[in-house]
Amino acid sequence: MTMKKLALSVLNLVSVREGQSNQEAIEDMVDLARYTEHLGYKRYWIAEHHNINGTISSATSMLINHTLEHTTTIRVGSGGVMLPNHFPLVVAEQFGTLETIHPNRVDLGLGRAPGADPHTGNALRRALLNGVDTFQDDITELLRYFGPEEKQGEIKAYPAVGTNVPLYILGSSTSSAKLAAKLGLPYSFAGHFPNNNISAALATYRNEFQPSDYLDKPYIIMALNVIAAETDEEAQHELTTMQQMYLYSIRNQIQPLKSPVASMDGLWSPMEKQYVDSLFGLTLLGNKESLKPQLQLFQQHFQVDEIMAASYLYDFDKQKNSFRVLKEAVEAL
């Protein structure tokens, strides 16, 4: 079976490492963007999250601009902007401005989840004003704001008019797949979370896709976790950082990324281990040679156009190296 050529991209939640300042975490965010740009990665997306200790990607558009200012070629965008928290006019004004400053380098990924717990979602205000799901209407509104002058209404999102900022539908269900297909937009699936609907969602998107002014055939990005290293043993060791992250999450004790440990035994109970294991989505783990068959099997199942890798490693140099090893594994195929 011929393997579909894969583009590679980065998903970053801007995690703070234990002992690190917020400013240092943002500096690492920029450094990683520069490094993956040098490696030839296609895009670098920053995810919107709120009220999560150790995750500082809440003001997403500001971090996107900061990253754009310190890179030259890689596309930078949101993975995603969570529309329940924002009015489309404001989003269009922000991303139209970003596109004006950095032409042909801005992506707008859009999600329908709040990226926060319910109380935080209420504090973000829009949910209080809007109790219904307006995701499709909001996207249609955004498409108009970024479109040509002749398609604008009374309210225009200057300077967004005519910028044609590309929109991507984020999701993890057949309903989001149906919407992306109906609107003829690219689809980014959240495979880094546990999900049994991946095949059904991708089939729905491909089968129901309607060509549009924005896209002539389906385009699928798959987000997944990647922990790549020089040896399988090292990758297994680095995995304990992510395991600790999930462990403290289920205990409602979320905190900055912790250094890897020799063993998780003694840190979790058998029941907690089982629960943490269930929280892992699609994950590539190991050295370059180990990643190759994992990638082949992944593409045999899903045949996506692009992988968007999230990598939770405590040591920043090892995180950078993980993206290098992944790149080499994909190129070796």
Short mmCIF file of C-alpha atoms in Angstrom, two decimals:
data_model
loop_
_atom_site.label_atom_id
_atom_site.label_comp_id
_atom_site.label_asym_id
_atom_site.label_seq_id
_atom_site.Cartn_x
_atom_site.Cartn_y
_atom_site.Cartn_z
CA MET A 1 0.00 0.00 0.00
CA THR A 2 1.38 3.39 -0.97
CA MET A 3 1.69 5.67 2.03
CA LYS A 4 0.17 9.11 1.62
CA LYS A 5 2.75 11.89 1.94
CA LEU A 6 2.46 13.46 5.36
CA ALA A 7 2.90 17.11 6.27
CA LEU A 8 4.06 17.74 9.84
CA SER A 9 2.92 20.46 12.21
CA VAL A 10 3.09 21.36 15.91
CA LEU A 11 0.36 21.81 18.52
CA ASN A 12 1.47 23.76 21.59
CA LEU A 13 -0.54 24.42 24.76
CA VAL A 14 2.35 26.50 26.16
CA SER A 15 2.90 24.38 29.24
CA VAL A 16 4.97 25.74 32.11
CA ARG A 17 7.60 23.36 33.48
CA GLU A 18 8.06 22.99 37.22
CA GLY A 19 10.55 25.61 38.41
CA GLN A 20 10.04 27.74 35.33
CA SER A 21 8.55 31.23 35.10
CA ASN A 22 5.68 32.10 32.75
CA GLN A 23 8.04 34.32 30.79
CA GLU A 24 10.49 31.46 30.33
CA ALA A 25 7.66 29.22 29.11
CA ILE A 26 6.76 31.80 26.45
CA GLU A 27 10.41 32.06 25.44
CA ASP A 28 10.44 28.27 25.00
CA MET A 29 7.28 28.54 22.89
CA VAL A 30 9.08 30.89 20.51
CA ASP A 31 12.29 28.84 20.53
CA LEU A 32 10.33 25.70 19.61
CA ALA A 33 8.60 27.53 16.77
CA ARG A 34 11.93 28.65 15.37
CA TYR A 35 13.38 25.17 15.70
CA THR A 36 10.47 23.37 14.03
CA GLU A 37 10.43 26.03 11.32
CA HIS A 38 14.09 25.18 10.66
CA LEU A 39 13.16 21.48 10.49
CA GLY A 40 10.54 22.21 7.84
CA TYR A 41 7.34 21.83 9.84
CA LYS A 42 4.33 23.31 8.06
CA ARG A 43 2.42 25.07 10.83
CA TYR A 44 2.53 25.86 14.53
CA TRP A 45 -0.77 26.07 16.34
CA ILE A 46 -1.40 27.36 19.84
CA ALA A 47 -4.43 26.05 21.73
CA GLU A 48 -6.80 28.18 23.80
CA HIS A 49 -7.23 27.03 27.40
CA HIS A 50 -8.37 28.86 30.52
CA ASN A 51 -7.89 28.47 34.28
CA ILE A 52 -5.51 25.52 34.02
CA ASN A 53 -2.49 25.76 36.29
CA GLY A 54 0.69 25.44 34.26
CA THR A 55 -0.98 26.18 30.91
CA ILE A 56 -0.67 29.81 29.75
CA SER A 57 -2.23 29.81 26.28
CA SER A 58 -5.34 31.77 27.31
CA ALA A 59 -4.60 34.96 25.31
CA THR A 60 -4.08 32.91 22.16
CA SER A 61 -4.04 35.67 19.54
CA MET A 62 -1.35 37.56 21.46
CA LEU A 63 0.87 34.47 21.60
CA ILE A 64 0.28 33.85 17.89
CA ASN A 65 1.40 37.38 17.07
CA HIS A 66 4.45 37.03 19.31
CA THR A 67 5.39 33.79 17.54
CA LEU A 68 4.85 35.28 14.10
CA GLU A 69 7.13 38.18 14.98
CA HIS A 70 9.97 35.79 15.81
CA THR A 71 9.62 33.40 12.85
CA THR A 72 9.71 33.92 9.09
CA THR A 73 8.09 31.08 7.12
CA ILE A 74 6.12 28.67 9.32
CA ARG A 75 2.35 29.21 9.41
CA VAL A 76 1.11 30.15 12.88
CA GLY A 77 -2.44 29.88 14.12
CA SER A 78 -4.96 28.74 16.67
CA GLY A 79 -5.62 25.16 17.54
CA GLY A 80 -8.05 26.57 18.22
CA VAL A 81 -9.99 29.67 19.08
CA MET A 82 -12.92 28.39 21.12
CA LEU A 83 -15.91 30.18 19.65
CA PRO A 84 -18.27 29.88 22.65
CA ASN A 85 -15.94 32.37 24.37
CA HIS A 86 -15.76 34.97 21.60
CA PHE A 87 -17.96 37.03 19.34
CA PRO A 88 -17.08 36.39 15.67
CA LEU A 89 -16.63 40.10 14.96
CA VAL A 90 -13.85 40.36 17.54
CA VAL A 91 -12.17 37.18 16.27
CA ALA A 92 -12.29 38.50 12.69
CA GLU A 93 -10.82 41.85 13.72
CA GLN A 94 -7.98 40.16 15.61
CA PHE A 95 -7.07 37.62 12.93
CA GLY A 96 -7.61 40.10 10.12
CA THR A 97 -5.06 42.30 11.87
CA LEU A 98 -2.66 39.38 12.28
CA GLU A 99 -2.99 38.56 8.58
CA THR A 100 -2.42 42.20 7.64
CA ILE A 101 0.80 42.30 9.66
CA HIS A 102 1.98 38.81 8.60
CA PRO A 103 0.51 38.07 5.14
CA ASN A 104 -0.14 34.44 4.15
CA ARG A 105 1.09 33.01 7.45
CA VAL A 106 -2.01 32.99 9.67
CA ASP A 107 -4.40 30.06 10.33
CA LEU A 108 -7.67 30.21 12.26
CA GLY A 109 -8.63 26.88 13.79
CA LEU A 110 -12.06 26.94 15.42
CA GLY A 111 -13.51 24.78 18.19
CA ARG A 112 -16.97 24.56 19.74
CA ALA A 113 -15.78 23.59 23.25
CA PRO A 114 -15.03 26.34 25.77
CA GLY A 115 -11.53 25.09 26.63
CA ALA A 116 -12.43 25.58 30.29
CA ASP A 117 -14.54 24.25 33.13
CA PRO A 118 -18.19 25.46 33.27
CA HIS A 119 -17.58 28.12 35.93
CA THR A 120 -14.67 29.56 33.97
CA GLY A 121 -16.78 29.43 30.83
CA ASN A 122 -19.38 31.59 32.57
CA ALA A 123 -16.66 33.99 33.69
CA LEU A 124 -15.70 34.41 30.03
CA ARG A 125 -19.12 36.09 29.70
CA ARG A 126 -20.26 35.11 26.23
CA ALA A 127 -21.84 31.89 27.49
CA LEU A 128 -24.07 33.94 29.77
CA LEU A 129 -25.41 35.87 26.79
CA ASN A 130 -25.66 32.95 24.43
CA GLY A 131 -27.07 29.71 25.77
CA VAL A 132 -27.43 27.94 22.42
CA ASP A 133 -24.95 26.35 20.05
CA THR A 134 -24.22 28.91 17.33
CA PHE A 135 -21.04 27.27 16.03
CA GLN A 136 -22.16 26.94 12.41
CA ASP A 137 -23.63 30.45 12.31
CA ASP A 138 -20.47 31.87 13.85
CA ILE A 139 -18.27 30.20 11.24
CA THR A 140 -20.50 31.41 8.41
CA GLU A 141 -20.23 34.91 9.85
CA LEU A 142 -16.44 34.64 10.02
CA LEU A 143 -16.21 33.45 6.42
CA ARG A 144 -18.12 36.56 5.38
CA TYR A 145 -15.93 38.90 7.43
CA PHE A 146 -12.78 37.53 5.78
CA GLY A 147 -14.36 37.50 2.32
CA PRO A 148 -14.53 40.12 -0.44
CA GLU A 149 -16.03 43.58 -0.02
CA GLU A 150 -19.09 42.75 -2.12
CA LYS A 151 -20.13 39.97 0.28
CA GLN A 152 -20.02 42.11 3.41
CA GLY A 153 -23.06 43.24 5.35
CA GLU A 154 -23.66 46.45 7.24
CA ILE A 155 -21.04 45.50 9.84
CA LYS A 156 -17.53 44.92 8.52
CA ALA A 157 -14.58 43.55 10.48
CA TYR A 158 -11.87 45.88 9.22
CA PRO A 159 -9.08 45.07 8.44
CA ALA A 160 -10.28 41.48 7.91
CA VAL A 161 -12.18 42.25 4.68
CA GLY A 162 -10.56 40.50 1.73
CA THR A 163 -7.82 38.85 3.79
CA ASN A 164 -9.22 35.34 3.24
CA VAL A 165 -7.74 33.98 6.47
CA PRO A 166 -8.10 30.18 6.15
CA LEU A 167 -10.51 28.54 8.59
CA TYR A 168 -10.16 25.00 9.99
CA ILE A 169 -12.89 23.12 11.84
CA LEU A 170 -11.59 21.40 14.98
CA GLY A 171 -13.49 18.46 16.36
CA SER A 172 -13.65 14.93 17.69
CA SER A 173 -17.06 13.73 16.54
CA THR A 174 -19.16 13.01 13.48
CA SER A 175 -21.11 16.24 14.06
CA SER A 176 -17.99 18.39 13.61
CA ALA A 177 -17.03 16.23 10.61
CA LYS A 178 -20.44 16.84 9.04
CA LEU A 179 -20.09 20.59 9.53
CA ALA A 180 -16.60 20.74 8.03
CA ALA A 181 -17.82 18.68 5.07
CA LYS A 182 -20.94 20.81 4.57
CA LEU A 183 -18.95 24.06 4.56
CA GLY A 184 -16.14 22.64 2.43
CA LEU A 185 -13.46 23.44 5.02
CA PRO A 186 -10.42 21.48 6.22
CA TYR A 187 -10.97 19.28 9.26
CA SER A 188 -8.61 18.92 12.22
CA PHE A 189 -9.38 15.92 14.42
CA ALA A 190 -8.37 15.87 18.09
CA GLY A 191 -6.76 12.45 18.05
CA HIS A 192 -4.54 13.31 21.01
CA PHE A 193 -7.59 12.71 23.23
CA PRO A 194 -9.14 9.23 23.67
CA ASN A 195 -11.83 8.66 21.07
CA ASN A 196 -13.54 5.67 19.48
CA ASN A 197 -15.14 7.74 16.72
CA ILE A 198 -12.05 8.56 14.66
CA SER A 199 -12.76 6.26 11.72
CA ALA A 200 -16.46 7.18 11.66
CA ALA A 201 -15.73 10.90 11.79
CA LEU A 202 -13.12 10.78 9.03
CA ALA A 203 -15.38 8.64 6.82
CA THR A 204 -18.24 11.07 7.38
CA TYR A 205 -16.07 14.02 6.43
CA ARG A 206 -14.76 12.36 3.27
CA ASN A 207 -18.13 10.99 2.16
CA GLU A 208 -20.11 14.18 2.75
CA PHE A 209 -17.49 16.73 1.69
CA GLN A 210 -18.81 19.46 -0.61
CA PRO A 211 -16.20 21.37 -2.64
CA SER A 212 -16.23 25.08 -1.86
CA ASP A 213 -14.51 28.34 -2.70
CA TYR A 214 -12.05 27.45 0.07
CA LEU A 215 -11.21 23.82 -0.67
CA ASP A 216 -11.78 21.50 -3.62
CA LYS A 217 -11.25 18.15 -1.85
CA PRO A 218 -11.12 16.90 1.76
CA TYR A 219 -8.12 17.85 3.86
CA ILE A 220 -7.55 16.16 7.22
CA ILE A 221 -5.16 17.12 10.01
CA MET A 222 -4.78 14.64 12.87
CA ALA A 223 -3.53 15.84 16.24
CA LEU A 224 -1.72 13.20 18.27
CA ASN A 225 0.83 12.84 21.04
CA VAL A 226 4.46 12.20 20.18
CA ILE A 227 7.27 11.24 22.54
CA ALA A 228 10.28 10.43 20.40
CA ALA A 229 13.84 9.92 21.62
CA GLU A 230 17.16 8.33 20.73
CA THR A 231 16.12 5.04 22.35
CA ASP A 232 12.85 3.36 23.24
CA GLU A 233 13.94 3.24 26.88
CA GLU A 234 14.48 6.99 26.95
CA ALA A 235 11.06 7.58 25.37
CA GLN A 236 9.43 5.37 28.01
CA HIS A 237 11.22 7.35 30.72
CA GLU A 238 10.09 10.69 29.25
CA LEU A 239 6.53 9.36 29.03
CA THR A 240 6.28 9.56 32.83
CA THR A 241 6.02 13.35 32.60
CA MET A 242 2.78 13.00 30.64
CA GLN A 243 1.57 10.22 32.93
CA GLN A 244 2.09 12.50 35.94
CA MET A 245 0.26 15.30 34.13
CA TYR A 246 -2.83 13.11 33.70
CA LEU A 247 -2.52 11.66 37.20
CA TYR A 248 -2.65 15.07 38.87
CA SER A 249 -5.43 16.08 36.50
CA ILE A 250 -7.72 13.24 37.63
CA ARG A 251 -6.91 14.14 41.24
CA ASN A 252 -7.94 17.74 40.49
CA GLN A 253 -4.40 18.81 41.39
CA ILE A 254 -3.27 20.19 38.03
CA GLN A 255 0.22 21.67 38.19
CA PRO A 256 3.19 22.52 35.94
CA LEU A 257 4.95 19.76 34.01
CA LYS A 258 7.05 17.57 36.27
CA SER A 259 10.38 15.93 35.51
CA PRO A 260 10.28 12.25 34.51
CA VAL A 261 10.68 9.58 37.18
CA ALA A 262 12.34 6.17 37.19
CA SER A 263 8.98 4.51 37.88
CA MET A 264 5.38 5.53 38.37
CA ASP A 265 4.97 2.74 40.94
CA GLY A 266 4.23 4.35 44.27
CA LEU A 267 2.90 7.50 42.63
CA TRP A 268 -0.39 6.00 41.51
CA SER A 269 -2.76 3.27 42.57
CA PRO A 270 -3.68 0.42 40.18
CA MET A 271 -7.04 2.09 39.59
CA GLU A 272 -5.40 5.44 38.86
CA LYS A 273 -2.97 3.77 36.46
CA GLN A 274 -5.86 2.19 34.58
CA TYR A 275 -7.67 5.53 34.39
CA VAL A 276 -4.58 7.45 33.25
CA ASP A 277 -3.93 4.84 30.55
CA SER A 278 -7.50 5.35 29.32
CA LEU A 279 -6.87 9.09 28.88
CA PHE A 280 -4.17 8.66 26.27
CA GLY A 281 -5.26 9.29 22.71
CA LEU A 282 -3.23 8.39 19.65
CA THR A 283 0.40 8.37 20.76
CA LEU A 284 3.63 7.72 18.86
CA LEU A 285 6.34 6.51 21.25
CA GLY A 286 9.92 5.42 20.76
CA ASN A 287 13.01 5.99 18.67
CA LYS A 288 13.14 6.64 14.94
CA GLU A 289 13.07 2.96 13.97
CA SER A 290 10.18 2.26 16.34
CA LEU A 291 8.18 5.19 15.03
CA LYS A 292 8.28 4.05 11.41
CA PRO A 293 5.97 1.01 11.73
CA GLN A 294 3.70 3.02 14.05
CA LEU A 295 3.41 5.70 11.38
CA GLN A 296 2.77 3.13 8.66
CA LEU A 297 -0.01 1.51 10.67
CA PHE A 298 -1.48 4.91 11.51
CA GLN A 299 -1.63 5.89 7.83
CA GLN A 300 -3.04 2.54 6.77
CA HIS A 301 -5.92 3.20 9.13
CA PHE A 302 -6.52 6.91 8.63
CA GLN A 303 -4.78 8.22 5.46
CA VAL A 304 -4.60 11.80 6.76
CA ASP A 305 -2.89 14.70 5.02
CA GLU A 306 -1.09 16.10 8.02
CA ILE A 307 0.01 15.15 11.53
CA MET A 308 -0.09 17.83 14.21
CA ALA A 309 2.13 16.66 17.06
CA ALA A 310 1.76 17.59 20.71
CA SER A 311 4.77 16.70 22.84
CA TYR A 312 4.82 16.93 26.63
CA LEU A 313 8.43 16.56 27.70
CA TYR A 314 9.95 18.18 30.77
CA ASP A 315 13.41 18.77 29.31
CA PHE A 316 13.08 21.42 26.60
CA ASP A 317 16.04 20.15 24.57
CA LYS A 318 14.51 16.67 24.60
CA GLN A 319 11.20 18.13 23.46
CA LYS A 320 12.96 19.75 20.51
CA ASN A 321 14.75 16.50 19.79
CA SER A 322 11.41 14.67 19.80
CA PHE A 323 10.23 16.80 16.88
CA ARG A 324 13.51 16.15 15.04
CA VAL A 325 13.21 12.38 15.48
CA LEU A 326 9.59 12.46 14.31
CA LYS A 327 10.59 14.44 11.22
CA GLU A 328 13.34 11.95 10.39
CA ALA A 329 10.99 8.99 10.87
CA VAL A 330 8.42 10.47 8.50
CA GLU A 331 11.08 11.29 5.90
CA ALA A 332 12.44 7.73 6.14
CA LEU A 333 9.07 6.45 4.95
#
